PDB file of C-alpha atoms and ligand atoms in Angstrom:
ATOM      1  CA  MET A  28      13.089 -33.266  22.204  1.00 54.00           C
ATOM      2  CA  SER A  29      15.689 -36.074  22.033  1.00 53.00           C
ATOM      3  CA  ALA A  30      16.752 -37.413  18.604  1.00 54.00           C
ATOM      4  CA  ASP A  31      14.586 -40.553  18.846  1.00 65.00           C
ATOM      5  CA  ALA A  32      11.587 -38.984  20.639  1.00 82.00           C
ATOM      6  CA  LYS A  33       8.434 -38.535  18.603  1.00 89.00           C
ATOM      7  CA  PRO A  34       6.926 -35.057  18.231  1.00 93.00           C
ATOM      8  CA  THR A  35       4.037 -34.516  20.614  1.00 94.00           C
ATOM      9  CA  LEU A  36       0.492 -33.645  19.543  1.00 94.00           C
ATOM     10  CA  ALA A  37      -2.125 -32.066  21.806  1.00 96.00           C
ATOM     11  CA  VAL A  38      -5.811 -31.509  20.999  1.00 96.00           C
ATOM     12  CA  TRP A  39      -7.739 -28.881  22.982  1.00 97.00           C
ATOM     13  CA  LYS A  40     -11.430 -28.079  23.237  1.00 97.00           C
ATOM     14  CA  PHE A  41     -13.053 -24.713  23.938  1.00 98.00           C
ATOM     15  CA  ALA A  42     -16.686 -23.679  23.176  1.00 97.00           C
ATOM     16  CA  SER A  43     -17.642 -26.127  20.435  1.00 97.00           C
ATOM     17  CA  CYS A  44     -19.703 -29.190  19.547  1.00 96.00           C
ATOM     18  CA  ASP A  45     -16.716 -31.614  19.321  1.00 95.00           C
ATOM     19  CA  GLY A  46     -17.419 -32.212  15.614  1.00 95.00           C
ATOM     20  CA  CYS A  47     -13.950 -31.124  14.509  1.00 96.00           C
ATOM     21  CA  GLN A  48     -12.236 -33.415  17.028  1.00 95.00           C
ATOM     22  CA  LEU A  49     -14.464 -36.192  15.703  1.00 92.00           C
ATOM     23  CA  SER A  50     -13.066 -35.480  12.229  1.00 90.00           C
ATOM     24  CA  LEU A  51      -9.666 -36.442  13.622  1.00 88.00           C
ATOM     25  CA  LEU A  52     -11.054 -39.631  15.183  1.00 88.00           C
ATOM     26  CA  ASP A  53     -12.851 -40.307  11.898  1.00 86.00           C
ATOM     27  CA  CYS A  54      -9.449 -40.606  10.205  1.00 82.00           C
ATOM     28  CA  GLU A  55      -9.324 -44.196  11.581  1.00 76.00           C
ATOM     29  CA  ASP A  56      -6.694 -45.940   9.374  1.00 79.00           C
ATOM     30  CA  GLU A  57      -4.693 -42.754   8.937  1.00 82.00           C
ATOM     31  CA  LEU A  58      -4.809 -42.212  12.700  1.00 76.00           C
ATOM     32  CA  LEU A  59      -2.958 -45.487  13.247  1.00 74.00           C
ATOM     33  CA  GLY A  60      -0.232 -44.299  10.886  1.00 80.00           C
ATOM     34  CA  LEU A  61      -0.195 -40.938  12.619  1.00 78.00           C
ATOM     35  CA  ALA A  62       0.143 -42.603  16.006  1.00 75.00           C
ATOM     36  CA  GLY A  63       3.358 -44.176  14.703  1.00 82.00           C
ATOM     37  CA  GLU A  64       4.758 -40.763  13.782  1.00 84.00           C
ATOM     38  CA  VAL A  65       3.665 -38.666  16.765  1.00 88.00           C
ATOM     39  CA  GLU A  66       2.956 -39.115  20.418  1.00 91.00           C
ATOM     40  CA  ILE A  67      -0.669 -38.170  21.039  1.00 90.00           C
ATOM     41  CA  ALA A  68       0.145 -36.512  24.334  1.00 94.00           C
ATOM     42  CA  TYR A  69      -3.117 -34.758  25.188  1.00 95.00           C
ATOM     43  CA  PHE A  70      -6.469 -35.608  23.591  1.00 93.00           C
ATOM     44  CA  VAL A  71      -9.090 -36.188  26.270  1.00 92.00           C
ATOM     45  CA  GLU A  72     -11.769 -37.172  23.758  1.00 89.00           C
ATOM     46  CA  ALA A  73      -9.594 -40.077  22.577  1.00 86.00           C
ATOM     47  CA  ARG A  74      -7.571 -41.230  25.588  1.00 84.00           C
ATOM     48  CA  ARG A  75      -7.572 -40.853  29.355  1.00 84.00           C
ATOM     49  CA  ALA A  76      -3.810 -40.693  29.900  1.00 87.00           C
ATOM     50  CA  THR A  77      -2.190 -37.331  29.345  1.00 90.00           C
ATOM     51  CA  VAL A  78       1.427 -36.289  29.033  1.00 91.00           C
ATOM     52  CA  GLU A  79       2.579 -32.933  30.384  1.00 93.00           C
ATOM     53  CA  GLY A  80       3.630 -30.226  27.931  1.00 89.00           C
ATOM     54  CA  PRO A  81       5.265 -28.507  26.237  1.00 96.00           C
ATOM     55  CA  TYR A  82       3.802 -29.865  22.987  1.00 97.00           C
ATOM     56  CA  ASP A  83       5.188 -29.656  19.468  1.00 96.00           C
ATOM     57  CA  LEU A  84       1.803 -29.162  17.811  1.00 96.00           C
ATOM     58  CA  SER A  85      -1.490 -28.141  19.375  1.00 97.00           C
ATOM     59  CA  LEU A  86      -4.799 -28.384  17.533  1.00 97.00           C
ATOM     60  CA  VAL A  87      -7.420 -26.106  19.059  1.00 98.00           C
ATOM     61  CA  GLU A  88     -11.169 -26.541  18.557  1.00 98.00           C
ATOM     62  CA  GLY A  89     -13.733 -24.046  19.806  1.00 98.00           C
ATOM     63  CA  SER A  90     -14.149 -20.353  20.510  1.00 98.00           C
ATOM     64  CA  ILE A  91     -13.551 -18.179  23.556  1.00 98.00           C
ATOM     65  CA  THR A  92     -16.796 -17.473  25.414  1.00 97.00           C
ATOM     66  CA  THR A  93     -15.750 -17.270  29.071  1.00 97.00           C
ATOM     67  CA  ALA A  94     -13.112 -15.413  31.075  1.00 97.00           C
ATOM     68  CA  HIS A  95     -11.687 -18.784  32.136  1.00 97.00           C
ATOM     69  CA  ASP A  96     -11.277 -19.837  28.502  1.00 97.00           C
ATOM     70  CA  ALA A  97      -9.457 -16.587  27.750  1.00 98.00           C
ATOM     71  CA  GLU A  98      -6.958 -17.485  30.490  1.00 98.00           C
ATOM     72  CA  ARG A  99      -6.709 -21.127  29.435  1.00 98.00           C
ATOM     73  CA  ILE A 100      -5.903 -20.395  25.768  1.00 98.00           C
ATOM     74  CA  ARG A 101      -2.953 -18.243  26.876  1.00 98.00           C
ATOM     75  CA  GLU A 102      -1.614 -21.204  28.849  1.00 98.00           C
ATOM     76  CA  VAL A 103      -2.169 -23.536  25.869  1.00 98.00           C
ATOM     77  CA  ARG A 104      -0.211 -21.088  23.679  1.00 98.00           C
ATOM     78  CA  ARG A 105       2.632 -21.014  26.215  1.00 98.00           C
ATOM     79  CA  GLN A 106       2.766 -24.824  26.106  1.00 98.00           C
ATOM     80  CA  SER A 107       2.663 -25.122  22.296  1.00 98.00           C
ATOM     81  CA  ARG A 108       5.508 -24.750  19.801  1.00 96.00           C
ATOM     82  CA  ARG A 109       2.987 -24.568  16.951  1.00 96.00           C
ATOM     83  CA  LEU A 110      -0.720 -23.848  17.374  1.00 98.00           C
ATOM     84  CA  VAL A 111      -3.310 -24.594  14.676  1.00 97.00           C
ATOM     85  CA  THR A 112      -6.995 -23.693  15.045  1.00 98.00           C
ATOM     86  CA  ILE A 113      -9.516 -26.118  13.549  1.00 98.00           C
ATOM     87  CA  GLY A 114     -13.077 -25.346  12.505  1.00 98.00           C
ATOM     88  CA  ALA A 115     -15.474 -22.428  12.300  1.00 98.00           C
ATOM     89  CA  CYS A 116     -15.716 -22.068  16.088  1.00 98.00           C
ATOM     90  CA  ALA A 117     -11.966 -21.686  16.565  1.00 98.00           C
ATOM     91  CA  THR A 118     -11.301 -19.641  13.421  1.00 98.00           C
ATOM     92  CA  ALA A 119     -14.381 -17.386  13.423  1.00 97.00           C
ATOM     93  CA  GLY A 120     -16.199 -17.712  16.755  1.00 98.00           C
ATOM     94  CA  GLY A 121     -18.688 -20.258  15.373  1.00 98.00           C
ATOM     95  CA  ILE A 122     -22.468 -20.088  15.329  1.00 96.00           C
ATOM     96  CA  GLN A 123     -22.297 -19.026  18.988  1.00 95.00           C
ATOM     97  CA  ALA A 124     -20.946 -15.671  17.691  1.00 96.00           C
ATOM     98  CA  LEU A 125     -24.547 -14.812  16.813  1.00 94.00           C
ATOM     99  CA  LYS A 126     -24.596 -13.399  20.323  1.00 93.00           C
ATOM    100  CA  ASN A 127     -22.047 -10.778  19.212  1.00 95.00           C
ATOM    101  CA  PHE A 128     -24.914  -9.135  17.301  1.00 93.00           C
ATOM    102  CA  ALA A 129     -27.521  -9.338  20.050  1.00 92.00           C
ATOM    103  CA  ASP A 130     -27.987  -8.941  23.799  1.00 94.00           C
ATOM    104  CA  VAL A 131     -26.409 -12.000  25.400  1.00 93.00           C
ATOM    105  CA  GLY A 132     -28.696 -11.590  28.414  1.00 92.00           C
ATOM    106  CA  ASP A 133     -31.735 -12.203  26.192  1.00 92.00           C
ATOM    107  CA  PHE A 134     -30.234 -15.496  24.945  1.00 90.00           C
ATOM    108  CA  VAL A 135     -29.245 -16.657  28.425  1.00 91.00           C
ATOM    109  CA  SER A 136     -32.687 -16.049  29.905  1.00 92.00           C
ATOM    110  CA  ALA A 137     -34.416 -17.647  26.891  1.00 91.00           C
ATOM    111  CA  VAL A 138     -32.281 -20.816  26.986  1.00 90.00           C
ATOM    112  CA  TYR A 139     -31.499 -21.528  30.648  1.00 92.00           C
ATOM    113  CA  ALA A 140     -33.993 -22.225  33.437  1.00 93.00           C
ATOM    114  CA  SER A 141     -31.610 -20.669  35.994  1.00 94.00           C
ATOM    115  CA  PRO A 142     -29.690 -17.944  34.122  1.00 92.00           C
ATOM    116  CA  GLU A 143     -28.044 -16.753  37.355  1.00 92.00           C
ATOM    117  CA  TYR A 144     -25.700 -19.770  37.175  1.00 93.00           C
ATOM    118  CA  ILE A 145     -24.405 -18.830  33.712  1.00 92.00           C
ATOM    119  CA  SER A 146     -21.140 -16.951  33.523  1.00 92.00           C
ATOM    120  CA  THR A 147     -20.334 -15.969  29.955  1.00 94.00           C
ATOM    121  CA  LEU A 148     -18.609 -13.205  28.033  1.00 96.00           C
ATOM    122  CA  GLU A 149     -20.781 -10.998  25.847  1.00 95.00           C
ATOM    123  CA  THR A 150     -18.991 -12.254  22.746  1.00 96.00           C
ATOM    124  CA  SER A 151     -17.731 -15.461  21.174  1.00 97.00           C
ATOM    125  CA  THR A 152     -14.352 -14.783  19.578  1.00 98.00           C
ATOM    126  CA  PRO A 153     -11.864 -16.786  17.519  1.00 98.00           C
ATOM    127  CA  ILE A 154      -8.656 -18.053  19.102  1.00 98.00           C
ATOM    128  CA  SER A 155      -6.615 -15.616  16.972  1.00 98.00           C
ATOM    129  CA  ALA A 156      -8.263 -12.713  18.830  1.00 98.00           C
ATOM    130  CA  HIS A 157      -6.468 -13.895  21.987  1.00 98.00           C
ATOM    131  CA  VAL A 158      -3.136 -15.485  21.026  1.00 98.00           C
ATOM    132  CA  PRO A 159      -0.918 -15.792  17.924  1.00 98.00           C
ATOM    133  CA  VAL A 160      -2.030 -18.680  15.688  1.00 98.00           C
ATOM    134  CA  ASP A 161       0.279 -20.488  13.244  1.00 97.00           C
ATOM    135  CA  TYR A 162      -2.436 -21.712  10.889  1.00 96.00           C
ATOM    136  CA  GLU A 163      -6.250 -21.658  10.606  1.00 97.00           C
ATOM    137  CA  LEU A 164      -8.087 -24.643   9.123  1.00 97.00           C
ATOM    138  CA  HIS A 165     -11.644 -23.791   8.085  1.00 96.00           C
ATOM    139  CA  GLY A 166     -14.880 -25.777   7.987  1.00 97.00           C
ATOM    140  CA  CYS A 167     -17.842 -26.853  10.114  1.00 97.00           C
ATOM    141  CA  PRO A 168     -16.679 -29.456  10.526  1.00 96.00           C
ATOM    142  CA  ILE A 169     -13.194 -29.458   9.028  1.00 96.00           C
ATOM    143  CA  ASN A 170     -12.309 -31.803   6.179  1.00 94.00           C
ATOM    144  CA  LYS A 171     -10.297 -34.771   7.491  1.00 91.00           C
ATOM    145  CA  ARG A 172      -7.977 -34.920   4.469  1.00 90.00           C
ATOM    146  CA  GLN A 173      -7.122 -31.256   4.964  1.00 93.00           C
ATOM    147  CA  LEU A 174      -6.527 -31.949   8.657  1.00 93.00           C
ATOM    148  CA  LEU A 175      -4.076 -34.749   7.842  1.00 91.00           C
ATOM    149  CA  GLU A 176      -2.296 -32.440   5.369  1.00 93.00           C
ATOM    150  CA  VAL A 177      -1.974 -29.758   8.060  1.00 94.00           C
ATOM    151  CA  ILE A 178      -0.589 -32.195  10.642  1.00 92.00           C
ATOM    152  CA  THR A 179       1.828 -33.729   8.130  1.00 91.00           C
ATOM    153  CA  ALA A 180       2.985 -30.306   6.953  1.00 94.00           C
ATOM    154  CA  PHE A 181       3.722 -29.066  10.457  1.00 92.00           C
ATOM    155  CA  LEU A 182       5.524 -32.288  11.387  1.00 87.00           C
ATOM    156  CA  HIS A 183       7.783 -31.777   8.355  1.00 88.00           C
ATOM    157  CA  GLY A 184       8.263 -28.063   8.934  1.00 90.00           C
ATOM    158  CA  ARG A 185       6.492 -26.830   5.780  1.00 93.00           C
ATOM    159  CA  ARG A 186       3.369 -24.781   5.076  1.00 91.00           C
ATOM    160  CA  PRO A 187       0.200 -26.837   4.443  1.00 94.00           C
ATOM    161  CA  SER A 188      -0.748 -27.099   0.788  1.00 94.00           C
ATOM    162  CA  ILE A 189      -4.390 -26.034   0.973  1.00 93.00           C
ATOM    163  CA  ALA A 190      -6.111 -24.031  -1.755  1.00 88.00           C
ATOM    164  CA  SER A 191      -7.543 -20.652  -0.763  1.00 89.00           C
ATOM    165  CA  THR A 192      -9.974 -20.547  -3.699  1.00 94.00           C
ATOM    166  CA  SER A 193     -13.777 -20.737  -3.551  1.00 97.00           C
ATOM    167  CA  VAL A 194     -16.220 -23.653  -3.562  1.00 97.00           C
ATOM    168  CA  CYS A 195     -16.986 -22.691  -7.198  1.00 97.00           C
ATOM    169  CA  MET A 196     -13.546 -24.007  -8.196  1.00 96.00           C
ATOM    170  CA  GLU A 197     -14.364 -27.350  -6.618  1.00 96.00           C
ATOM    171  CA  CYS A 198     -17.687 -27.470  -8.491  1.00 97.00           C
ATOM    172  CA  LYS A 199     -15.843 -26.878 -11.760  1.00 96.00           C
ATOM    173  CA  ARG A 200     -13.367 -29.672 -10.978  1.00 95.00           C
ATOM    174  CA  ARG A 201     -16.233 -32.084 -10.254  1.00 96.00           C
ATOM    175  CA  GLY A 202     -18.052 -31.060 -13.424  1.00 96.00           C
ATOM    176  CA  ASN A 203     -21.087 -29.849 -11.469  1.00 96.00           C
ATOM    177  CA  VAL A 204     -23.701 -27.764 -13.235  1.00 95.00           C
ATOM    178  CA  CYS A 205     -23.929 -24.439 -11.347  1.00 96.00           C
ATOM    179  CA  VAL A 206     -27.022 -24.607  -9.122  1.00 97.00           C
ATOM    180  CA  MET A 207     -27.384 -20.832  -9.130  1.00 96.00           C
ATOM    181  CA  VAL A 208     -27.084 -20.268 -12.888  1.00 95.00           C
ATOM    182  CA  ALA A 209     -28.959 -23.401 -14.022  1.00 95.00           C
ATOM    183  CA  HIS A 210     -31.613 -23.700 -11.322  1.00 95.00           C
ATOM    184  CA  GLY A 211     -31.780 -20.282  -9.635  1.00 95.00           C
ATOM    185  CA  THR A 212     -30.815 -21.810  -6.267  1.00 96.00           C
ATOM    186  CA  PRO A 213     -29.212 -19.262  -3.890  1.00 96.00           C
ATOM    187  CA  CYS A 214     -25.634 -20.396  -3.183  1.00 97.00           C
ATOM    188  CA  LEU A 215     -22.750 -18.938  -1.164  1.00 98.00           C
ATOM    189  CA  GLY A 216     -20.200 -21.016  -3.113  1.00 98.00           C
ATOM    190  CA  PRO A 217     -18.688 -18.000  -4.935  1.00 97.00           C
ATOM    191  CA  VAL A 218     -17.590 -16.396  -1.632  1.00 97.00           C
ATOM    192  CA  THR A 219     -16.915 -19.542   0.436  1.00 98.00           C
ATOM    193  CA  HIS A 220     -13.525 -21.084   1.152  1.00 97.00           C
ATOM    194  CA  ALA A 221     -12.861 -24.341  -0.704  1.00 96.00           C
ATOM    195  CA  GLY A 222     -12.278 -27.545   1.239  1.00 94.00           C
ATOM    196  CA  CYS A 223     -15.490 -29.581   1.241  1.00 95.00           C
ATOM    197  CA  GLY A 224     -15.193 -30.750  -2.378  1.00 95.00           C
ATOM    198  CA  ALA A 225     -18.386 -28.818  -3.284  1.00 97.00           C
ATOM    199  CA  LEU A 226     -20.460 -31.223  -1.207  1.00 96.00           C
ATOM    200  CA  CYS A 227     -23.834 -29.433  -1.246  1.00 97.00           C
ATOM    201  CA  PRO A 228     -23.911 -28.336  -4.923  1.00 97.00           C
ATOM    202  CA  SER A 229     -23.015 -31.921  -5.864  1.00 97.00           C
ATOM    203  CA  TYR A 230     -26.432 -32.832  -4.420  1.00 97.00           C
ATOM    204  CA  ASP A 231     -28.202 -29.896  -6.125  1.00 95.00           C
ATOM    205  CA  ARG A 232     -28.208 -27.770  -2.981  1.00 96.00           C
ATOM    206  CA  GLY A 233     -26.819 -24.281  -2.561  1.00 97.00           C
ATOM    207  CA  CYS A 234     -23.756 -23.794  -0.365  1.00 98.00           C
ATOM    208  CA  TYR A 235     -24.518 -22.115   2.950  1.00 95.00           C
ATOM    209  CA  GLY A 236     -20.943 -21.145   3.702  1.00 97.00           C
ATOM    210  CA  CYS A 237     -19.819 -23.583   6.386  1.00 97.00           C
ATOM    211  CA  PHE A 238     -16.149 -23.162   5.375  1.00 97.00           C
ATOM    212  CA  GLY A 239     -16.362 -19.381   5.891  1.00 97.00           C
ATOM    213  CA  PRO A 240     -15.298 -16.624   3.519  1.00 96.00           C
ATOM    214  CA  MET A 241     -12.542 -17.299   0.987  1.00 95.00           C
ATOM    215  CA  GLU A 242      -9.508 -14.989   0.917  1.00 89.00           C
ATOM    216  CA  THR A 243     -10.967 -12.442  -1.522  1.00 90.00           C
ATOM    217  CA  PRO A 244     -14.758 -12.798  -1.445  1.00 93.00           C
ATOM    218  CA  ASN A 245     -16.963 -10.425  -3.417  1.00 94.00           C
ATOM    219  CA  THR A 246     -19.996 -10.373  -1.172  1.00 96.00           C
ATOM    220  CA  VAL A 247     -21.369  -7.217  -2.832  1.00 96.00           C
ATOM    221  CA  SER A 248     -21.762  -8.968  -6.207  1.00 96.00           C
ATOM    222  CA  LEU A 249     -23.151 -12.109  -4.622  1.00 97.00           C
ATOM    223  CA  THR A 250     -25.683 -10.082  -2.623  1.00 97.00           C
ATOM    224  CA  ARG A 251     -26.805  -8.424  -5.859  1.00 96.00           C
ATOM    225  CA  GLN A 252     -27.269 -11.866  -7.440  1.00 96.00           C
ATOM    226  CA  LEU A 253     -29.161 -13.234  -4.419  1.00 97.00           C
ATOM    227  CA  LYS A 254     -31.582 -10.315  -4.782  1.00 97.00           C
ATOM    228  CA  VAL A 255     -31.956 -11.011  -8.526  1.00 96.00           C
ATOM    229  CA  LEU A 256     -33.023 -14.512  -7.470  1.00 95.00           C
ATOM    230  CA  GLY A 257     -35.745 -12.980  -5.304  1.00 95.00           C
ATOM    231  CA  MET A 258     -34.128 -12.930  -1.859  1.00 96.00           C
ATOM    232  CA  GLY A 259     -35.115  -9.914   0.237  1.00 96.00           C
ATOM    233  CA  ASP A 260     -32.916  -8.054   2.736  1.00 96.00           C
ATOM    234  CA  PRO A 261     -33.937 -10.259   5.714  1.00 96.00           C
ATOM    235  CA  GLY A 262     -33.084 -13.391   3.696  1.00 96.00           C
ATOM    236  CA  VAL A 263     -29.675 -11.993   2.747  1.00 96.00           C
ATOM    237  CA  GLU A 264     -28.949 -11.155   6.383  1.00 95.00           C
ATOM    238  CA  ARG A 265     -29.912 -14.666   7.479  1.00 95.00           C
ATOM    239  CA  VAL A 266     -27.946 -16.496   4.800  1.00 96.00           C
ATOM    240  CA  PHE A 267     -24.674 -14.884   5.914  1.00 96.00           C
ATOM    241  CA  ARG A 268     -25.415 -15.366   9.614  1.00 96.00           C
ATOM    242  CA  THR A 269     -24.686 -19.008  10.319  1.00 95.00           C
ATOM    243  CA  PHE A 270     -21.552 -20.912  11.392  1.00 95.00           C
ATOM    244  CA  ASN A 271     -19.156 -18.173  10.292  1.00 97.00           C
ATOM    245  CA  VAL A 272     -21.300 -15.141  11.097  1.00 97.00           C
ATOM    246  CA  GLU A 273     -18.427 -13.055  12.482  1.00 95.00           C
ATOM    247  CA  ALA A 274     -16.125 -13.767   9.511  1.00 96.00           C
ATOM    248  CA  PHE A 275     -18.810 -13.115   6.892  1.00 96.00           C
ATOM    249  CA  GLU A 276     -19.922  -9.904   8.626  1.00 95.00           C
ATOM    250  CA  GLY A 277     -16.266  -8.781   8.590  1.00 94.00           C
ATOM    251  CA  ALA A 278     -15.943  -9.648   4.897  1.00 94.00           C
ATOM    252  CA  ARG A 279     -19.191  -7.838   4.046  1.00 95.00           C
ATOM    253  CA  ALA A 280     -18.095  -4.737   5.956  1.00 93.00           C
ATOM    254  CA  ALA A 281     -14.717  -4.767   4.153  1.00 92.00           C
ATOM    255  CA  ASP A 282     -16.397  -5.217   0.753  1.00 89.00           C
ATOM    256  CA  ALA A 283     -18.770  -2.353   1.486  1.00 86.00           C
ATOM    257  CA  GLY A 284     -15.804  -0.179   2.552  1.00 81.00           C
ATOM    258  CA  THR A 285     -17.157   0.404   6.045  1.00 66.00           C
TER     259      THR A 285
HETATM  260  S1  SF4 B   1     -16.669 -25.832  13.701  1.00 92.79           S
HETATM  261 FE1  SF4 B   1     -18.660 -26.871  13.555  1.00 92.79          FE
HETATM  262  S2  SF4 B   1     -18.172 -29.070  13.735  1.00 92.79           S
HETATM  263 FE2  SF4 B   1     -16.367 -27.921  14.453  1.00 92.79          FE
HETATM  264  S3  SF4 B   1     -16.648 -27.760  16.667  1.00 92.79           S
HETATM  265 FE3  SF4 B   1     -17.530 -25.892  15.768  1.00 92.79          FE
HETATM  266  S4  SF4 B   1     -19.724 -26.348  15.481  1.00 92.79           S
HETATM  267 FE4  SF4 B   1     -18.652 -28.306  15.803  1.00 92.79          FE
HETATM  268  S1  SF4 B   2     -20.933 -26.678  -0.194  1.00 92.79           S
HETATM  269 FE1  SF4 B   2     -20.813 -25.005   1.299  1.00 92.79          FE
HETATM  270  S2  SF4 B   2     -22.263 -25.532   2.939  1.00 92.79           S
HETATM  271 FE2  SF4 B   2     -21.909 -27.408   1.702  1.00 92.79          FE
HETATM  272  S3  SF4 B   2     -20.256 -28.456   2.820  1.00 92.79           S
HETATM  273 FE3  SF4 B   2     -19.295 -27.169   1.231  1.00 92.79          FE
HETATM  274  S4  SF4 B   2     -18.799 -25.203   2.239  1.00 92.79           S
HETATM  275 FE4  SF4 B   2     -20.258 -26.319   3.540  1.00 92.79          FE
END
């Protein structure tokens, strides 16, 4: 990169709903400022023109669900000086990783009129299962302020300043009354990564874990509490099996020592 050239940013999509890319577009005013600092070289959801790599920073949305995607992410990694994964799909395989715990053939024949045209892997896996990743930003979708912090940090060559605590800490900062203690509402906040600003508990709803497990979750204790609140085994299984199913199943297995 020449002294006066701007760093280049690329945004890539794999198996996903586009919601995390929309979080970047949703930055609006900040995006204008960002456009002054970086060259948005590849972002097909935002602009038609593309600039060839290599790229200084790649943001990757989505999980790997096809053999072609597994090839493509290796090429993206080769083209990227830094690679950051954004969202539950890219960091944990997303809700599509439910197929990792079932027969993918059953899903394909239930969903598609002509299943013979569908070519898919049996699993949905995070990007980090295929290539080295420099940073993982959690959420479904990601929080736009956290996204801007990550981009700014990488442009300035520092680690992003993002708390690895739980949603409970964000509730305390907002002065929320605990929905689980005060109202008996099942809530995954104690084991979920912070980042949303305790959005759901602020509206008297339990957290359903869209930011995935925090660094040191205690899913055994939370499961015990969910059962105290009257949730049976099928309910507990379901509550952990949403957007971050693969990550929560991994955390539960680690907590149980299996
Ligand atoms: S993490 Fe959620 S919002 Fe982001 S692409 Fe995946 S499904 Fe969409
Ligand atoms: S409270 Fe939980 S489910 Fe609600 S937005 Fe935050 S992390 Fe997601």
